[in-house]
C-alpha positions as a Markdown table, in Angstrom:
| # | Residue | x | y | z |
|---|---|---|---|---|
| 1 | Met | 88.8 | 99.7 | 79.5 |
| 2 | Ala | 86.2 | 102.6 | 79.0 |
| 3 | Val | 87.0 | 105.3 | 76.6 |
| 4 | Gly | 87.3 | 108.6 | 78.1 |
| 5 | Pro | 88.4 | 112.3 | 77.1 |
| 6 | Glu | 92.3 | 112.9 | 77.6 |
| 7 | His | 93.2 | 116.4 | 78.5 |
| 8 | Asp | 96.9 | 115.7 | 79.6 |
| 9 | Arg | 99.2 | 116.6 | 76.9 |
| 10 | Ala | 102.2 | 115.0 | 78.1 |
| 11 | Val | 100.2 | 111.5 | 78.3 |
| 12 | Leu | 99.1 | 112.2 | 74.9 |
| 13 | Ala | 102.6 | 113.0 | 73.8 |
| 14 | Arg | 104.0 | 109.9 | 75.5 |
| 15 | Leu | 101.4 | 107.6 | 73.9 |
| 16 | Leu | 101.7 | 109.2 | 70.4 |
| 17 | Gly | 105.5 | 109.7 | 70.4 |
| 18 | Arg | 106.0 | 105.8 | 70.6 |
| 19 | Asp | 105.6 | 106.2 | 66.7 |
| 20 | Pro | 106.0 | 109.7 | 65.8 |
| 21 | Val | 105.9 | 109.3 | 62.1 |
| 22 | Leu | 102.6 | 107.3 | 62.1 |
| 23 | His | 101.3 | 110.2 | 64.4 |
| 24 | Ala | 103.0 | 112.9 | 63.2 |
| 25 | Tyr | 99.7 | 115.1 | 62.4 |
| 26 | Gln | 98.4 | 114.0 | 65.8 |
| 27 | Leu | 101.6 | 115.3 | 67.5 |
| 28 | Gly | 101.5 | 118.6 | 65.6 |
| 29 | Asp | 97.9 | 118.9 | 66.7 |
| 30 | Leu | 99.3 | 119.0 | 70.4 |
| 31 | Asp | 100.9 | 122.5 | 69.8 |
| 32 | Asp | 99.1 | 125.5 | 71.1 |
| 33 | Phe | 98.4 | 126.6 | 67.5 |
| 34 | Phe | 96.1 | 123.7 | 66.9 |
| 35 | Trp | 95.1 | 122.3 | 70.6 |
| 36 | Pro | 92.0 | 124.6 | 71.1 |
| 37 | Tyr | 90.4 | 122.9 | 68.0 |
| 38 | Thr | 91.1 | 119.4 | 69.3 |
| 39 | Ser | 89.2 | 116.7 | 71.3 |
| 40 | Trp | 91.2 | 113.5 | 72.4 |
| 41 | Phe | 89.9 | 110.2 | 73.3 |
| 42 | Arg | 92.2 | 107.2 | 75.0 |
| 43 | Ser | 91.4 | 103.9 | 75.9 |
| 44 | Gly | 94.4 | 102.4 | 77.5 |
| 45 | Glu | 97.4 | 103.0 | 75.1 |
| 46 | Gln | 95.1 | 103.8 | 72.2 |
| 47 | Val | 94.2 | 107.2 | 71.3 |
| 48 | Ala | 91.9 | 109.0 | 68.8 |
| 49 | Leu | 91.7 | 112.5 | 67.8 |
| 50 | Leu | 88.5 | 114.6 | 66.7 |
| 51 | Tyr | 89.7 | 117.9 | 65.0 |
| 52 | Arg | 87.4 | 120.6 | 64.7 |
| 53 | Gly | 89.2 | 123.2 | 63.2 |
| 54 | Val | 87.5 | 122.2 | 59.8 |
| 55 | Asp | 83.7 | 121.5 | 58.9 |
| 56 | Pro | 82.9 | 118.9 | 59.0 |
| 57 | Pro | 85.2 | 117.6 | 61.8 |
| 58 | Thr | 87.9 | 115.3 | 61.0 |
| 59 | Leu | 88.5 | 112.1 | 63.2 |
| 60 | Leu | 92.1 | 110.7 | 63.1 |
| 61 | Ala | 92.9 | 107.0 | 64.3 |
| 62 | Phe | 95.9 | 105.3 | 63.5 |
| 63 | Ala | 97.4 | 102.2 | 64.6 |
| 64 | Ala | 100.3 | 99.7 | 63.8 |
| 65 | Pro | 98.9 | 96.2 | 62.8 |
| 66 | Ala | 99.3 | 94.7 | 66.4 |
| 67 | Asp | 97.1 | 97.5 | 67.8 |
| 68 | Thr | 94.4 | 97.6 | 65.4 |
| 69 | Ala | 92.0 | 95.5 | 67.4 |
| 70 | Ala | 92.4 | 97.5 | 70.5 |
| 71 | Leu | 92.0 | 100.9 | 68.5 |
| 72 | Ala | 88.9 | 99.3 | 66.8 |
| 73 | Ala | 87.4 | 98.7 | 70.4 |
| 74 | Leu | 88.0 | 102.5 | 71.1 |
| 75 | Leu | 86.2 | 103.6 | 68.2 |
| 76 | Ala | 83.2 | 101.2 | 68.6 |
| 77 | Asp | 82.7 | 102.7 | 72.0 |
| 78 | Leu | 83.3 | 106.3 | 70.7 |
| 79 | Ala | 80.9 | 105.9 | 67.7 |
| 80 | Pro | 77.6 | 107.0 | 69.4 |
| 81 | Thr | 79.3 | 110.3 | 70.5 |
| 82 | Leu | 80.6 | 111.4 | 67.2 |
| 83 | Pro | 79.1 | 114.2 | 65.0 |
| 84 | Ala | 76.5 | 113.3 | 62.7 |
| 85 | Arg | 78.9 | 114.2 | 59.9 |
| 86 | Leu | 82.5 | 114.1 | 59.8 |
| 87 | Tyr | 85.5 | 113.0 | 57.8 |
| 88 | Ala | 87.7 | 110.1 | 59.1 |
| 89 | His | 91.5 | 109.3 | 58.4 |
| 90 | Leu | 91.7 | 105.4 | 59.5 |
| 91 | Ser | 94.3 | 102.8 | 59.4 |
| 92 | Pro | 93.0 | 99.8 | 57.2 |
| 93 | Gly | 90.3 | 97.9 | 58.7 |
| 94 | Leu | 89.1 | 100.3 | 61.2 |
| 95 | Ser | 86.1 | 101.5 | 59.3 |
| 96 | Asp | 84.4 | 98.3 | 59.7 |
| 97 | Val | 83.4 | 99.2 | 63.5 |
| 98 | Leu | 81.9 | 102.6 | 62.4 |
| 99 | Ala | 79.7 | 100.9 | 59.6 |
| 100 | Gly | 76.8 | 100.2 | 61.8 |
| 101 | Ser | 76.4 | 103.8 | 62.9 |
| 102 | Phe | 77.4 | 105.6 | 59.6 |
| 103 | Arg | 77.1 | 105.4 | 56.0 |
| 104 | Leu | 80.8 | 105.2 | 54.8 |
| 105 | Asp | 81.6 | 107.2 | 51.5 |
| 106 | Pro | 85.3 | 106.3 | 50.5 |
| 107 | Gly | 87.8 | 109.0 | 49.8 |
| 108 | Gly | 90.6 | 106.7 | 48.8 |
| 109 | Ala | 93.3 | 104.8 | 49.9 |
| 110 | His | 96.5 | 107.0 | 51.0 |
| 111 | His | 100.0 | 106.4 | 51.8 |
| 112 | Arg | 101.9 | 108.0 | 54.7 |
| 113 | Met | 105.4 | 108.9 | 53.4 |
| 114 | Ala | 108.4 | 109.8 | 55.6 |
| 115 | Leu | 111.8 | 111.3 | 54.4 |
| 116 | Thr | 114.1 | 108.4 | 55.4 |
| 117 | Asp | 116.9 | 109.0 | 52.9 |
| 118 | Pro | 117.5 | 112.8 | 53.1 |
| 119 | Val | 120.9 | 112.4 | 51.1 |
| 120 | Arg | 118.7 | 112.4 | 48.1 |
| 121 | Leu | 117.8 | 116.1 | 48.6 |
| 122 | Ser | 121.6 | 116.9 | 47.5 |
| 123 | Ala | 120.6 | 115.4 | 44.1 |
| 124 | Val | 118.0 | 118.0 | 43.5 |
| 125 | Arg | 118.6 | 121.8 | 43.4 |
| 126 | Pro | 116.6 | 123.1 | 45.9 |
| 127 | Glu | 114.8 | 126.4 | 45.0 |
| 128 | Gly | 112.2 | 128.4 | 46.8 |
| 129 | Val | 111.5 | 131.7 | 48.6 |
| 130 | Val | 109.6 | 132.0 | 51.8 |
| 131 | Leu | 106.1 | 133.1 | 51.4 |
| 132 | Gly | 104.2 | 135.0 | 54.1 |
| 133 | Pro | 100.6 | 136.5 | 54.5 |
| 134 | Ala | 101.3 | 139.0 | 51.8 |
| 135 | Asp | 101.7 | 136.2 | 49.5 |
| 136 | Leu | 97.9 | 134.9 | 50.2 |
| 137 | Pro | 96.2 | 136.5 | 47.0 |
| 138 | Gly | 98.8 | 134.9 | 44.7 |
| 139 | Leu | 98.8 | 131.4 | 46.8 |
| 140 | Arg | 95.1 | 131.4 | 46.6 |
| 141 | His | 95.1 | 132.1 | 42.6 |
| 142 | Leu | 97.6 | 129.2 | 42.3 |
| 143 | Tyr | 95.7 | 126.7 | 44.1 |
| 144 | Glu | 92.4 | 127.7 | 42.1 |
| 145 | Arg | 94.3 | 126.8 | 38.8 |
| 146 | Ala | 96.5 | 123.8 | 40.0 |
| 147 | Tyr | 94.9 | 122.3 | 43.1 |
| 148 | Pro | 91.2 | 123.0 | 43.3 |
| 149 | Gly | 89.4 | 121.5 | 46.2 |
| 150 | Asn | 92.7 | 121.3 | 48.5 |
| 151 | Trp | 92.4 | 121.7 | 52.2 |
| 152 | Phe | 94.6 | 125.1 | 53.0 |
| 153 | Asp | 94.5 | 126.9 | 56.5 |
| 154 | Pro | 95.9 | 130.3 | 55.7 |
| 155 | Arg | 97.3 | 130.7 | 59.1 |
| 156 | Met | 99.9 | 128.1 | 58.4 |
| 157 | Leu | 101.8 | 131.0 | 56.1 |
| 158 | Asp | 102.5 | 132.6 | 59.4 |
| 159 | Thr | 105.0 | 129.5 | 60.3 |
| 160 | Gly | 107.4 | 130.9 | 57.5 |
| 161 | Gln | 107.3 | 127.2 | 56.3 |
| 162 | Tyr | 105.8 | 127.8 | 52.9 |
| 163 | Leu | 108.1 | 128.2 | 50.1 |
| 164 | Gly | 107.3 | 129.2 | 46.5 |
| 165 | Val | 108.7 | 129.4 | 43.0 |
| 166 | Arg | 108.1 | 132.6 | 40.8 |
| 167 | Glu | 108.3 | 133.2 | 37.0 |
| 168 | Gly | 107.7 | 136.6 | 35.8 |
| 169 | Gly | 106.5 | 137.7 | 39.2 |
| 170 | Glu | 103.8 | 135.0 | 39.4 |
| 171 | Leu | 103.8 | 132.0 | 41.9 |
| 172 | Val | 104.2 | 128.6 | 39.7 |
| 173 | Ala | 105.2 | 126.2 | 42.3 |
| 174 | Val | 104.7 | 126.0 | 46.0 |
| 175 | Ala | 105.3 | 123.7 | 49.1 |
| 176 | Gly | 104.0 | 124.1 | 52.7 |
| 177 | Val | 103.2 | 122.4 | 55.6 |
| 178 | His | 100.1 | 120.9 | 57.3 |
| 179 | Val | 101.8 | 120.5 | 60.7 |
| 180 | Trp | 105.0 | 122.0 | 61.8 |
| 181 | Ser | 105.9 | 121.4 | 65.4 |
| 182 | Pro | 109.6 | 121.8 | 66.7 |
| 183 | Ala | 108.2 | 121.2 | 70.3 |
| 184 | Tyr | 107.3 | 117.5 | 69.2 |
| 185 | Arg | 110.1 | 117.4 | 66.4 |
| 186 | Val | 107.6 | 116.6 | 63.5 |
| 187 | Ala | 106.6 | 118.2 | 60.2 |
| 188 | Ala | 104.0 | 117.2 | 57.6 |
| 189 | Leu | 104.1 | 118.5 | 53.9 |
| 190 | Gly | 101.1 | 119.7 | 52.3 |
| 191 | Asn | 99.5 | 122.0 | 49.9 |
| 192 | Val | 102.4 | 121.1 | 47.2 |
| 193 | Thr | 101.3 | 121.9 | 43.9 |
| 194 | Thr | 102.8 | 123.2 | 40.4 |
| 195 | His | 101.0 | 125.4 | 37.6 |
| 196 | Pro | 99.9 | 123.1 | 34.8 |
| 197 | Leu | 101.9 | 124.9 | 32.4 |
| 198 | Trp | 105.0 | 124.5 | 34.4 |
| 199 | Arg | 105.0 | 121.1 | 35.3 |
| 200 | Gly | 107.7 | 118.4 | 34.0 |
| 201 | Arg | 110.3 | 120.9 | 34.6 |
| 202 | Gly | 111.5 | 119.7 | 38.1 |
| 203 | Leu | 110.0 | 122.8 | 40.0 |
| 204 | Gly | 107.8 | 120.6 | 42.3 |
| 205 | Ala | 110.9 | 118.5 | 43.4 |
| 206 | Ala | 113.0 | 121.4 | 43.7 |
| 207 | Val | 110.6 | 123.2 | 46.1 |
| 208 | Val | 109.9 | 120.3 | 48.0 |
| 209 | Ala | 113.7 | 119.5 | 48.4 |
| 210 | Ala | 114.1 | 123.2 | 49.5 |
| 211 | Leu | 111.1 | 123.0 | 52.2 |
| 212 | Cys | 112.7 | 119.7 | 53.4 |
| 213 | Val | 116.2 | 121.2 | 53.8 |
| 214 | Arg | 114.6 | 123.9 | 55.7 |
| 215 | Leu | 112.4 | 121.9 | 58.0 |
| 216 | Arg | 115.3 | 119.5 | 59.1 |
| 217 | Glu | 116.8 | 122.6 | 60.8 |
| 218 | Thr | 114.1 | 122.2 | 63.5 |
| 219 | Val | 112.4 | 118.7 | 63.5 |
| 220 | Glu | 113.6 | 115.2 | 63.3 |
| 221 | His | 110.5 | 113.7 | 61.3 |
| 222 | Val | 109.4 | 115.0 | 58.0 |
| 223 | Thr | 106.2 | 113.3 | 56.7 |
| 224 | Leu | 103.4 | 113.6 | 54.3 |
| 225 | Asn | 100.1 | 112.2 | 53.0 |
| 226 | Val | 99.5 | 111.1 | 49.4 |
| 227 | Lys | 96.9 | 109.5 | 47.6 |
| 228 | Ala | 97.7 | 105.9 | 46.7 |
| 229 | Asp | 96.7 | 106.3 | 43.0 |
| 230 | Asn | 98.7 | 109.7 | 42.4 |
| 231 | Thr | 101.9 | 107.9 | 40.8 |
| 232 | Ala | 103.3 | 111.2 | 39.5 |
| 233 | Ala | 103.4 | 112.6 | 43.2 |
| 234 | Val | 104.5 | 109.5 | 44.8 |
| 235 | Arg | 107.5 | 109.3 | 42.5 |
| 236 | Leu | 108.3 | 113.0 | 42.9 |
| 237 | Tyr | 108.6 | 112.4 | 46.8 |
| 238 | Glu | 110.6 | 109.0 | 46.1 |
| 239 | Arg | 113.0 | 111.0 | 44.1 |
| 240 | Val | 113.9 | 113.4 | 47.0 |
| 241 | Gly | 114.1 | 110.7 | 49.8 |
| 242 | Phe | 110.7 | 109.9 | 51.1 |
| 243 | Thr | 109.6 | 106.2 | 51.3 |
| 244 | Arg | 106.0 | 104.5 | 52.1 |
| 245 | Val | 105.7 | 103.8 | 55.6 |
| 246 | Ala | 102.0 | 103.1 | 56.3 |
| 247 | Asp | 98.7 | 103.0 | 54.5 |
| 248 | Tyr | 95.5 | 104.8 | 55.6 |
| 249 | Glu | 91.9 | 105.3 | 54.2 |
| 250 | Glu | 89.9 | 108.2 | 54.1 |
| 251 | Trp | 85.9 | 108.2 | 54.5 |
| 252 | Thr | 83.1 | 110.7 | 54.8 |
| 253 | Leu | 80.8 | 109.5 | 57.5 |
| 254 | Thr | 77.1 | 110.5 | 57.8 |
| 255 | Ala | 75.0 | 109.1 | 60.6 |
| 256 | Arg | 72.5 | 106.5 | 59.5 |
């Protein structure tokens, strides 16, 4: 079946909504907040997203094991039309079909985790105040010290879904979102970090727990991505009720 652009959000929501945890980021990108930056491609029941709100753009293509071959066929047909340089988040095995057209530089294995045991949130004392645009300078300062190189879209502060912990008036821990969509009932945590001098005191778990409690008021599925080798972060998320539900790989693609 030929690959073609898909512009119908209802169609995309139906297809992606069959597995809202696996496709949480893509479902969130159906919102007006992100929609203008997206290009969608569909072949039958399979969907790929090229998100152009970052430079270089990012290709998202996730599939359950039973659907990997069908999504691989979509990517093989799509490859000649992709930008000369881009990032890609792909389910395992899908990168092989792009290797003929692109040089692939690995960005590491990642886990998709989901909040499957929210009862555990009650075992952590939630802590955090809502951050807004006025907190941007302090937030940037924290990221420079604690999380250099992270991807942070300042527009997300407008969602009201960034929480921080202050000590002596300075932000020392924060948890936010990459995606928050009450319309599609999904959220994805992101930009979570603690100042190096304040680590080991439970602040990361406290602010993540507080954000999860807040998010569950408006969404059904709370998810996140984490590098597979970041064992400290994985343990933190497991502590507050997240479990690993899928794996994917990150790549930088450069046209041959």
